Short mmCIF file of C-alpha atoms and ligand atoms in Angstrom, two decimals:
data_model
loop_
_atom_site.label_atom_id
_atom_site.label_comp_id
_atom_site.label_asym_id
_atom_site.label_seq_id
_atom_site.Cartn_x
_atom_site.Cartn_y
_atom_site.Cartn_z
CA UNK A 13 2.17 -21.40 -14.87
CA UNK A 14 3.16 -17.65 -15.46
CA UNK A 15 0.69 -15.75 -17.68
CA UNK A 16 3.14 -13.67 -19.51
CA UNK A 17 2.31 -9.75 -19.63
CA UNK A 18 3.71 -8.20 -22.14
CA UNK A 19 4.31 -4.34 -20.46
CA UNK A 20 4.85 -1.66 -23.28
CA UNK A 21 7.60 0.52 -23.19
CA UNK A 22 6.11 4.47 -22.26
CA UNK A 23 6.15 7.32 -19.95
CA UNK A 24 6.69 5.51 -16.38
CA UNK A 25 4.19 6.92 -13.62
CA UNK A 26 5.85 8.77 -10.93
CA UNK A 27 4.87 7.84 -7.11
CA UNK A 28 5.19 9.36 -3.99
CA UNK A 29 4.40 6.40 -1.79
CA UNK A 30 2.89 6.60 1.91
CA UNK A 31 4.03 3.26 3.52
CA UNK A 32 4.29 1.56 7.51
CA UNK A 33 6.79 -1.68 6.27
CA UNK A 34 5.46 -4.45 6.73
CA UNK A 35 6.24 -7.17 4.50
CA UNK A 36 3.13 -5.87 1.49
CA UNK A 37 4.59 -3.02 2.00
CA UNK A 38 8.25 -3.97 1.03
CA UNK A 39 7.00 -5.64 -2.09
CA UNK A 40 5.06 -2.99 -3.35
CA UNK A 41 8.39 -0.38 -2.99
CA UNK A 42 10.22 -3.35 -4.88
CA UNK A 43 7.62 -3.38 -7.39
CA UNK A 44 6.70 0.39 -7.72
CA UNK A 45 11.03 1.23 -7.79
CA UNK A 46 10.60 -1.22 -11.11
CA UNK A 47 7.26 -0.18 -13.07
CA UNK A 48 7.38 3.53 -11.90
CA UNK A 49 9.47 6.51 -11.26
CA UNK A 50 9.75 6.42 -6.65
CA UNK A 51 9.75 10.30 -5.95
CA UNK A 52 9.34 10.01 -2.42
CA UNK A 53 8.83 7.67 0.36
CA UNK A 54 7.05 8.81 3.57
CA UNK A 55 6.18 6.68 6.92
CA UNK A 56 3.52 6.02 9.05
CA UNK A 57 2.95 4.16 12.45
CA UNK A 58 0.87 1.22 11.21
CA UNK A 59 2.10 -2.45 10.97
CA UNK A 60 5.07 -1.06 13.88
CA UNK A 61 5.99 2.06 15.21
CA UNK A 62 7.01 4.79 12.58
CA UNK A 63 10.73 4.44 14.26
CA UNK A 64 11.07 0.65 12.87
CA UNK A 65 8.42 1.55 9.53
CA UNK A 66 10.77 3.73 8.64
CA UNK A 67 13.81 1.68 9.56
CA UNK A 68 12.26 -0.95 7.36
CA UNK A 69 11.37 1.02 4.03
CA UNK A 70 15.41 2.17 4.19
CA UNK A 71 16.63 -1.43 5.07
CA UNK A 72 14.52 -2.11 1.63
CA UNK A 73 15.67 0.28 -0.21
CA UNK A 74 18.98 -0.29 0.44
CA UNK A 75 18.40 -3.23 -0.38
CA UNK A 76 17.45 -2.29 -4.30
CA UNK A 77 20.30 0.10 -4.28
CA UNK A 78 18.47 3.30 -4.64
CA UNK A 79 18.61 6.76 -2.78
CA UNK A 80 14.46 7.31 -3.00
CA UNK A 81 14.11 10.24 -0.05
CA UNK A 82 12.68 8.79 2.86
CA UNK A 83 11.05 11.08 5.71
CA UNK A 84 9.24 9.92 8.60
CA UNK A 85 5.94 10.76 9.47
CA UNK A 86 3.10 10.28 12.39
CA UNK A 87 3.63 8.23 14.99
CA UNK A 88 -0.03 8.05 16.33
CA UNK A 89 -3.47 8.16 14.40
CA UNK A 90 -5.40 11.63 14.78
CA UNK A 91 -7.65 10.03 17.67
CA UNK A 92 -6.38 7.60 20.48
CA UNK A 93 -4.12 4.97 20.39
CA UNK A 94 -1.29 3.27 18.13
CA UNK A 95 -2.60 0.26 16.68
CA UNK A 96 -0.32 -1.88 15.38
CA UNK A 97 0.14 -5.70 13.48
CA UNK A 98 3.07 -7.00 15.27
CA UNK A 99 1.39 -10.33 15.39
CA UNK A 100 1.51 -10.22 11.41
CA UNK A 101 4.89 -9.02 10.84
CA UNK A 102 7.00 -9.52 13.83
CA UNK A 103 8.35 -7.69 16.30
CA UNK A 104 10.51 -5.47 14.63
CA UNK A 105 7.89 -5.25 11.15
CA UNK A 106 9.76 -7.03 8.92
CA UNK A 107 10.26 -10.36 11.08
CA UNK A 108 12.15 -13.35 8.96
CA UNK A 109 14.24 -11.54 7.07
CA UNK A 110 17.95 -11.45 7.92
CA UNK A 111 18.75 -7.32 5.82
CA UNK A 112 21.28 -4.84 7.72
CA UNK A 113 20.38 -2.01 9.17
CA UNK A 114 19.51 0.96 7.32
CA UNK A 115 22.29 2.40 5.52
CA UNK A 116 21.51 6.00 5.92
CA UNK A 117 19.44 8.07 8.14
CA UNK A 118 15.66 9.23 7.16
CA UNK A 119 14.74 12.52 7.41
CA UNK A 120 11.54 13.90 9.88
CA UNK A 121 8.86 16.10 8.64
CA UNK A 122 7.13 13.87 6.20
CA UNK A 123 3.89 15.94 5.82
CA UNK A 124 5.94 19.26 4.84
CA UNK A 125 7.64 17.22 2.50
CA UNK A 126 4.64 15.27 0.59
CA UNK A 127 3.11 18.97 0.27
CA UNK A 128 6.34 20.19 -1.04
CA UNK A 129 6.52 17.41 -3.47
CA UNK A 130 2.94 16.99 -4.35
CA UNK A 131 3.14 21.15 -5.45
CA UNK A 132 6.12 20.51 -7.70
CA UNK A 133 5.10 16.91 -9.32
CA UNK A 134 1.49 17.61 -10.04
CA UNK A 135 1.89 14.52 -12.45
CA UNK A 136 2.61 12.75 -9.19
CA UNK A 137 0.15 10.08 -7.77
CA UNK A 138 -0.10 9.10 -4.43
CA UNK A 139 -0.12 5.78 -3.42
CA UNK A 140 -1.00 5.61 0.56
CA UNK A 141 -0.36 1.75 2.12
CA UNK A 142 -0.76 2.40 5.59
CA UNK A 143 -3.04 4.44 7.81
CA UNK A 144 -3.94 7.79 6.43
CA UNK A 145 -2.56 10.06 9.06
CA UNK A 146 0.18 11.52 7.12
CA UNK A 147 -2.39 12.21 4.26
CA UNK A 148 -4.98 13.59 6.29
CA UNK A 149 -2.30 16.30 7.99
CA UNK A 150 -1.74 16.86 4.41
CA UNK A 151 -5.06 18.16 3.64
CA UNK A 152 -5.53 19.93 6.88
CA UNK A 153 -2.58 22.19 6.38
CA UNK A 154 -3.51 21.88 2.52
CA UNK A 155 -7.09 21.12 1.23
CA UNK A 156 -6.46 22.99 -2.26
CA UNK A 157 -3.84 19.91 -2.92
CA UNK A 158 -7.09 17.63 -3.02
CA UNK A 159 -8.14 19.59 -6.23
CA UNK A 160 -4.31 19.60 -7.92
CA UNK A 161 -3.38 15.57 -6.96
CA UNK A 162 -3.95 13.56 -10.34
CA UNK A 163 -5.40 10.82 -7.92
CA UNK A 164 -4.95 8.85 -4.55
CA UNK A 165 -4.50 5.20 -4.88
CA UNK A 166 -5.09 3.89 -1.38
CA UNK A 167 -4.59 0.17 -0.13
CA UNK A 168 -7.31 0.21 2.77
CA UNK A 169 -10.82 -0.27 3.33
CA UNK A 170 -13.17 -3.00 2.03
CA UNK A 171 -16.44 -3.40 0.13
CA UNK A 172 -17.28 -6.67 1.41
CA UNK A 173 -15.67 -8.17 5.16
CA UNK A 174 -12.37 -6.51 7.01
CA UNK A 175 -9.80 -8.33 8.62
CA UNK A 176 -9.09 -6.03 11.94
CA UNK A 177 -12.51 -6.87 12.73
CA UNK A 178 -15.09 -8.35 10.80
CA UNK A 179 -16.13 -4.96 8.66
CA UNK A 180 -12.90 -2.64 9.23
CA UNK A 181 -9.52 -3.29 7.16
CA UNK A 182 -6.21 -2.82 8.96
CA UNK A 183 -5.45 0.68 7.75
CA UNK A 184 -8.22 2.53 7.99
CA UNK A 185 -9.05 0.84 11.59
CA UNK A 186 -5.56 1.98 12.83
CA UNK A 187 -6.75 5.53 12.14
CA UNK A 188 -10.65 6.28 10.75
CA UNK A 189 -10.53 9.80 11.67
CA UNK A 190 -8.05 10.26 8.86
CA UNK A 191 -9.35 8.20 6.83
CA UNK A 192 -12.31 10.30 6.71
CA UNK A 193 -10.51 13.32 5.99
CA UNK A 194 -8.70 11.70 2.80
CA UNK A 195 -12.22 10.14 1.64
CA UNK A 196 -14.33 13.70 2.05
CA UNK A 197 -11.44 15.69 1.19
CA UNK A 198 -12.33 16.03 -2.87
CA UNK A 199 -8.89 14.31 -4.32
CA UNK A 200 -9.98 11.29 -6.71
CA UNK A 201 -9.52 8.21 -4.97
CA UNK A 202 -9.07 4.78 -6.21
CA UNK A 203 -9.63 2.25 -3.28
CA UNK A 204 -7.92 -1.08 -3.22
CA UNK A 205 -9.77 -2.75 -0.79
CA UNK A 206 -9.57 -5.87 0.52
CA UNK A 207 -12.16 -7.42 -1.18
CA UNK A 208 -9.75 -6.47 -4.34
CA UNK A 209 -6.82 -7.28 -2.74
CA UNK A 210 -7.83 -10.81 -1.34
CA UNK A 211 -8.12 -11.49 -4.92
CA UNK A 212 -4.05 -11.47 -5.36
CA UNK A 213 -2.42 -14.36 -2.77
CA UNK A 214 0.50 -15.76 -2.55
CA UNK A 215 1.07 -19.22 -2.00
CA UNK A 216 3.84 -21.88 -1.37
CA UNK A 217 4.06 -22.69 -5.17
CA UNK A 218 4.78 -19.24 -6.60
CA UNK A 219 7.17 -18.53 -3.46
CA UNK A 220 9.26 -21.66 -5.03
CA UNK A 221 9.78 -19.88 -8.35
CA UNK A 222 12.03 -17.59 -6.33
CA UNK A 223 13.98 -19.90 -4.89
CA UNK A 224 16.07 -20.83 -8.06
CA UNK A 225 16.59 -17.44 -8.41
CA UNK A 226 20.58 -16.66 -7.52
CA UNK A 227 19.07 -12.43 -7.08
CA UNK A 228 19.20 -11.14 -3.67
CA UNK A 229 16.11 -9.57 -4.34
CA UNK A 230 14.35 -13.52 -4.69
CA UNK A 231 16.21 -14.40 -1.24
CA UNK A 232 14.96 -11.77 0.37
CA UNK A 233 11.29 -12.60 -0.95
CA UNK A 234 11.83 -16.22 0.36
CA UNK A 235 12.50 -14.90 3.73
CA UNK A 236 9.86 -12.54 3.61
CA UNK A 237 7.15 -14.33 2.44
CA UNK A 238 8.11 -17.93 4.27
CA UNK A 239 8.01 -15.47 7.55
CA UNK A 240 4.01 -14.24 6.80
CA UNK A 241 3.33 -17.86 5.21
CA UNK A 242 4.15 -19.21 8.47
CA UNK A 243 2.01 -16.39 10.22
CA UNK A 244 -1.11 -16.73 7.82
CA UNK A 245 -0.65 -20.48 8.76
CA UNK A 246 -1.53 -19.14 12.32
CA UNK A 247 -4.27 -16.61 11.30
CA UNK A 248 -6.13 -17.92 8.59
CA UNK A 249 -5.22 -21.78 8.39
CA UNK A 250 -3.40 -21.19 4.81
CA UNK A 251 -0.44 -21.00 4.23
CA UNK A 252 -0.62 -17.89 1.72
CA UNK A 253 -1.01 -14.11 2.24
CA UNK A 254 -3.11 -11.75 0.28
CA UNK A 255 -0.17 -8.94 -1.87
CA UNK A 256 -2.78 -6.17 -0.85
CA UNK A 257 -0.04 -3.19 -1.05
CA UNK A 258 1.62 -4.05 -4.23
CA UNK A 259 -2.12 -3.72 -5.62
CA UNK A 260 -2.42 0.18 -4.78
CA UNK A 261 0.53 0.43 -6.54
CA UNK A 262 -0.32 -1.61 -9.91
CA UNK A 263 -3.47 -0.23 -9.76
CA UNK A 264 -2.03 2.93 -11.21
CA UNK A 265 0.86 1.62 -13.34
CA UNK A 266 -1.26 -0.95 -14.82
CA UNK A 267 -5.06 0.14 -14.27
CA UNK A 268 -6.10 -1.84 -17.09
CA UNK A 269 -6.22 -5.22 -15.30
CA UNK A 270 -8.40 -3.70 -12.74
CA UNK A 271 -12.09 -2.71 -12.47
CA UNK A 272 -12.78 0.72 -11.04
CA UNK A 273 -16.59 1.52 -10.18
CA UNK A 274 -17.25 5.07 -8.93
CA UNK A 275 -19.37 5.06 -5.51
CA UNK A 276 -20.55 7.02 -2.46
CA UNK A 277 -17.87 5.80 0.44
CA UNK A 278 -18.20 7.09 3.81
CA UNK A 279 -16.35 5.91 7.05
CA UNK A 280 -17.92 4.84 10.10
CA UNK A 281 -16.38 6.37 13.02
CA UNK A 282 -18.92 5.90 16.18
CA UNK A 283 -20.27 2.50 15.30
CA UNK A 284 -19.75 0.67 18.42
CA UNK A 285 -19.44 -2.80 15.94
CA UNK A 286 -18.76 -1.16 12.88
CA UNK A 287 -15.95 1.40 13.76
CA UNK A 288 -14.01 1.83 10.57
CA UNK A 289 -15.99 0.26 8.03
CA UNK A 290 -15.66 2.02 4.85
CA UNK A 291 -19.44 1.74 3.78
CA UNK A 292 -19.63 1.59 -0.05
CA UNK A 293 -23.38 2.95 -1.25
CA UNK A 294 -24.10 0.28 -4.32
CA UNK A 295 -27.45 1.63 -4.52
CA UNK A 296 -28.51 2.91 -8.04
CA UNK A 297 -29.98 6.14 -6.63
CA UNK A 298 -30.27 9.19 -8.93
CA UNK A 299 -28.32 12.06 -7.84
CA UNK A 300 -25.98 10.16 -5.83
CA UNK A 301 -22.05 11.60 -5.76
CA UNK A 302 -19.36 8.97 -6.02
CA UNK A 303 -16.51 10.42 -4.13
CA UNK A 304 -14.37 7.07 -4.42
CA UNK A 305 -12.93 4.52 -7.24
CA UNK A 306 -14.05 1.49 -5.71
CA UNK A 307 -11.70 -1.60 -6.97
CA UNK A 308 -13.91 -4.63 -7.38
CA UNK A 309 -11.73 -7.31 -9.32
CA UNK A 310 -8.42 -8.04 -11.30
CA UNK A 311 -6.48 -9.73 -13.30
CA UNK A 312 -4.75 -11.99 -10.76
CA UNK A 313 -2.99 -13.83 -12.66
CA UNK A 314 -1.49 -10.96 -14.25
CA UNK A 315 -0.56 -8.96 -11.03
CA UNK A 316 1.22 -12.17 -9.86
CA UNK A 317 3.45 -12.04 -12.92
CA UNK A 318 3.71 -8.73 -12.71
CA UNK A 319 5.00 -8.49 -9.32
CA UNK A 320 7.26 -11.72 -9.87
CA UNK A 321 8.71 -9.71 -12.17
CA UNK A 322 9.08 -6.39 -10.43
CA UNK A 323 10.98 -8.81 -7.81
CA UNK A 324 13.23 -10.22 -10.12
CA UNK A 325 13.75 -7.30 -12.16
CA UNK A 326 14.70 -4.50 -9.53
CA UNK A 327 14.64 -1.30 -10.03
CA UNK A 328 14.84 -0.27 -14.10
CA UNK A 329 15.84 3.17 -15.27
CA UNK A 330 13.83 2.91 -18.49
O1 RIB B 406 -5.04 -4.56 5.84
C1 RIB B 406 -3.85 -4.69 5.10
C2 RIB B 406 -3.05 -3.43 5.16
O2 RIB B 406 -2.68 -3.15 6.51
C3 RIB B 406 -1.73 -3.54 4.38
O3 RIB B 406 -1.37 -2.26 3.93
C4 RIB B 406 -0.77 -4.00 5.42
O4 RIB B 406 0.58 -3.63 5.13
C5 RIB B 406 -1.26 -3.23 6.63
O5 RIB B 406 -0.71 -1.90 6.55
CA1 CA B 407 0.84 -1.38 4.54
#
């Protein structure tokens, strides 16, 4: 059963999204080209190396028929190695689903570019889906931008259990040191982590409502989502995978089905079992100085509809 939400006609936000596709990560551009105004696409080595992330957010877009810019950024965190989530998404980071190459070529230089277009948009939010590393270069070369941003929405993190290991999430594992630089550099930050995100899954019965659908946007859902089904079946037992990017996304478009609570966030970079655990301070203490938007539930139902419909629907010019 859909819960119908009922989304008012306005002023569309306008994104400049951060992204390492990955399958989240190609429904959240399918749902953010639909509910918001795409300014920019950048990439980031996360799920895959930034050659095939970036290969992947064109295929997508090509798929919805739209020219969004797309520049590539890092291919390596701040500190160390690539980590990456083949195992999740395949070897090529978008495994199951049958799209052409990309159509066009990206362009490099994907931190001169987000500063560029951060300094002319300053309406502009930016929603960050992969590791940070782009972000934190950002700020380096730029820490006044912190100040001017009207907010970060970041998928990454966790207030309660990671999935890279059992108190770091994914994105901020793949790269903590930048991490910390986006959470201490002063921009407001809304954090979808994943005990948010866990909170929006997909499952076998809502894939089937796309598989009436004669769209090649719904076939190319079926194949992406039977692919991480089949993976999560692997993982995790179930046979359903948690939408955690499109949530970063909706989180700004529609904040109203989410709850936001302000709170201290730091990131653990030594810890030799808690590397990468974003450490959310719940503690009432006086005096204390929230620098993050912690997400702590949703409307699940409605986010499912929502990005059902941002599926279906394709990109809209209204
Ligand atoms: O931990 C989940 C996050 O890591 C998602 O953004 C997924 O795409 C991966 O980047
Ligand atoms: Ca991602």
């Amino acid at each position: 059963m859909h819960c119908l939400v009922i989304d008012l006609p306005g002023m569309k936000a306008r994104l400049i999204i951060d992204c390492d596709p990955g399958h989240d990560d190609a429904l959240a551009l399918m749902v953010a080209h639909h509910f918001a105004e795409v300014l920019l696409v950048t990439t980031v080595s996360g799920n895959a190396p930034v050659d095939l992330t970036t290969a992947n957010a064109l295929r997508v877009l090509d798929l919805l028929e739209v020219a969004t810019p797309v520049y590539s950024g890092a291919a390596e965190p701040l500190q160390g190695a690539p980590r990456y989530a083949l195992h999740v998404h395949g070897a090529d980071g978008l495994g199951g689903v049958d799209l052409p190459p990309p159509g066009r070529p990206a362009a490099s230089g994907a931190v001169s570019q987000l500063i560029d277009v951060c300094e002319a948009n300053p309406d502009a939010w930016l929603v960050a889906l992969g590791p940070l590393t782009n972000l934190a270069q950002m700020f380096r070369l730029r820490p006044d931008l912190a100040e001017r941003l009207p907010g970060i929405s970041i998928m990454g993190g966790s207030a309660a259990g990671g999935n890279a290991t059992p108190v770091a999430e994914f994105n901020i594992f793949a790269d903590p040191y930048a991490a910390a630089v986006v959470f201490e550099s002063g921009a407001r930050i809304r954090m979808c982590g994943l005990n948010l995100t866990r909170q929006v899954m997909s499952s076998a019965g809502w894939l089937d409502t796309f598989r009436d659908q004669n769209n090649p946007r719904a076939r190319f859902v079926v194949q992406l989502l039977t692919f991480l089904h089949e993976r999560m079946v692997h993982l995790t037992g179930q046979a359903a995978a948690a939408l955690h990017d499109p949530c970063a996304v909706l989180a700004v478009t529609h904040q109203q089905l989410f709850n936001f609570v302000p709170r201290p966030v730091t990131v653990e970079l030594t810890g030799r079992h808690t590397r990468a655990m974003t450490v959310v301070d719940e503690r009432p203490l006086p005096g204390s100085r929230p620098n993050v938007e912690v997400g702590y539930t949703v409307d699940s139902a409605a986010l499912l509809s929502l990005i059902r419909t941002g599926i279906l629907a394709g990109v809209s010019s209204i």
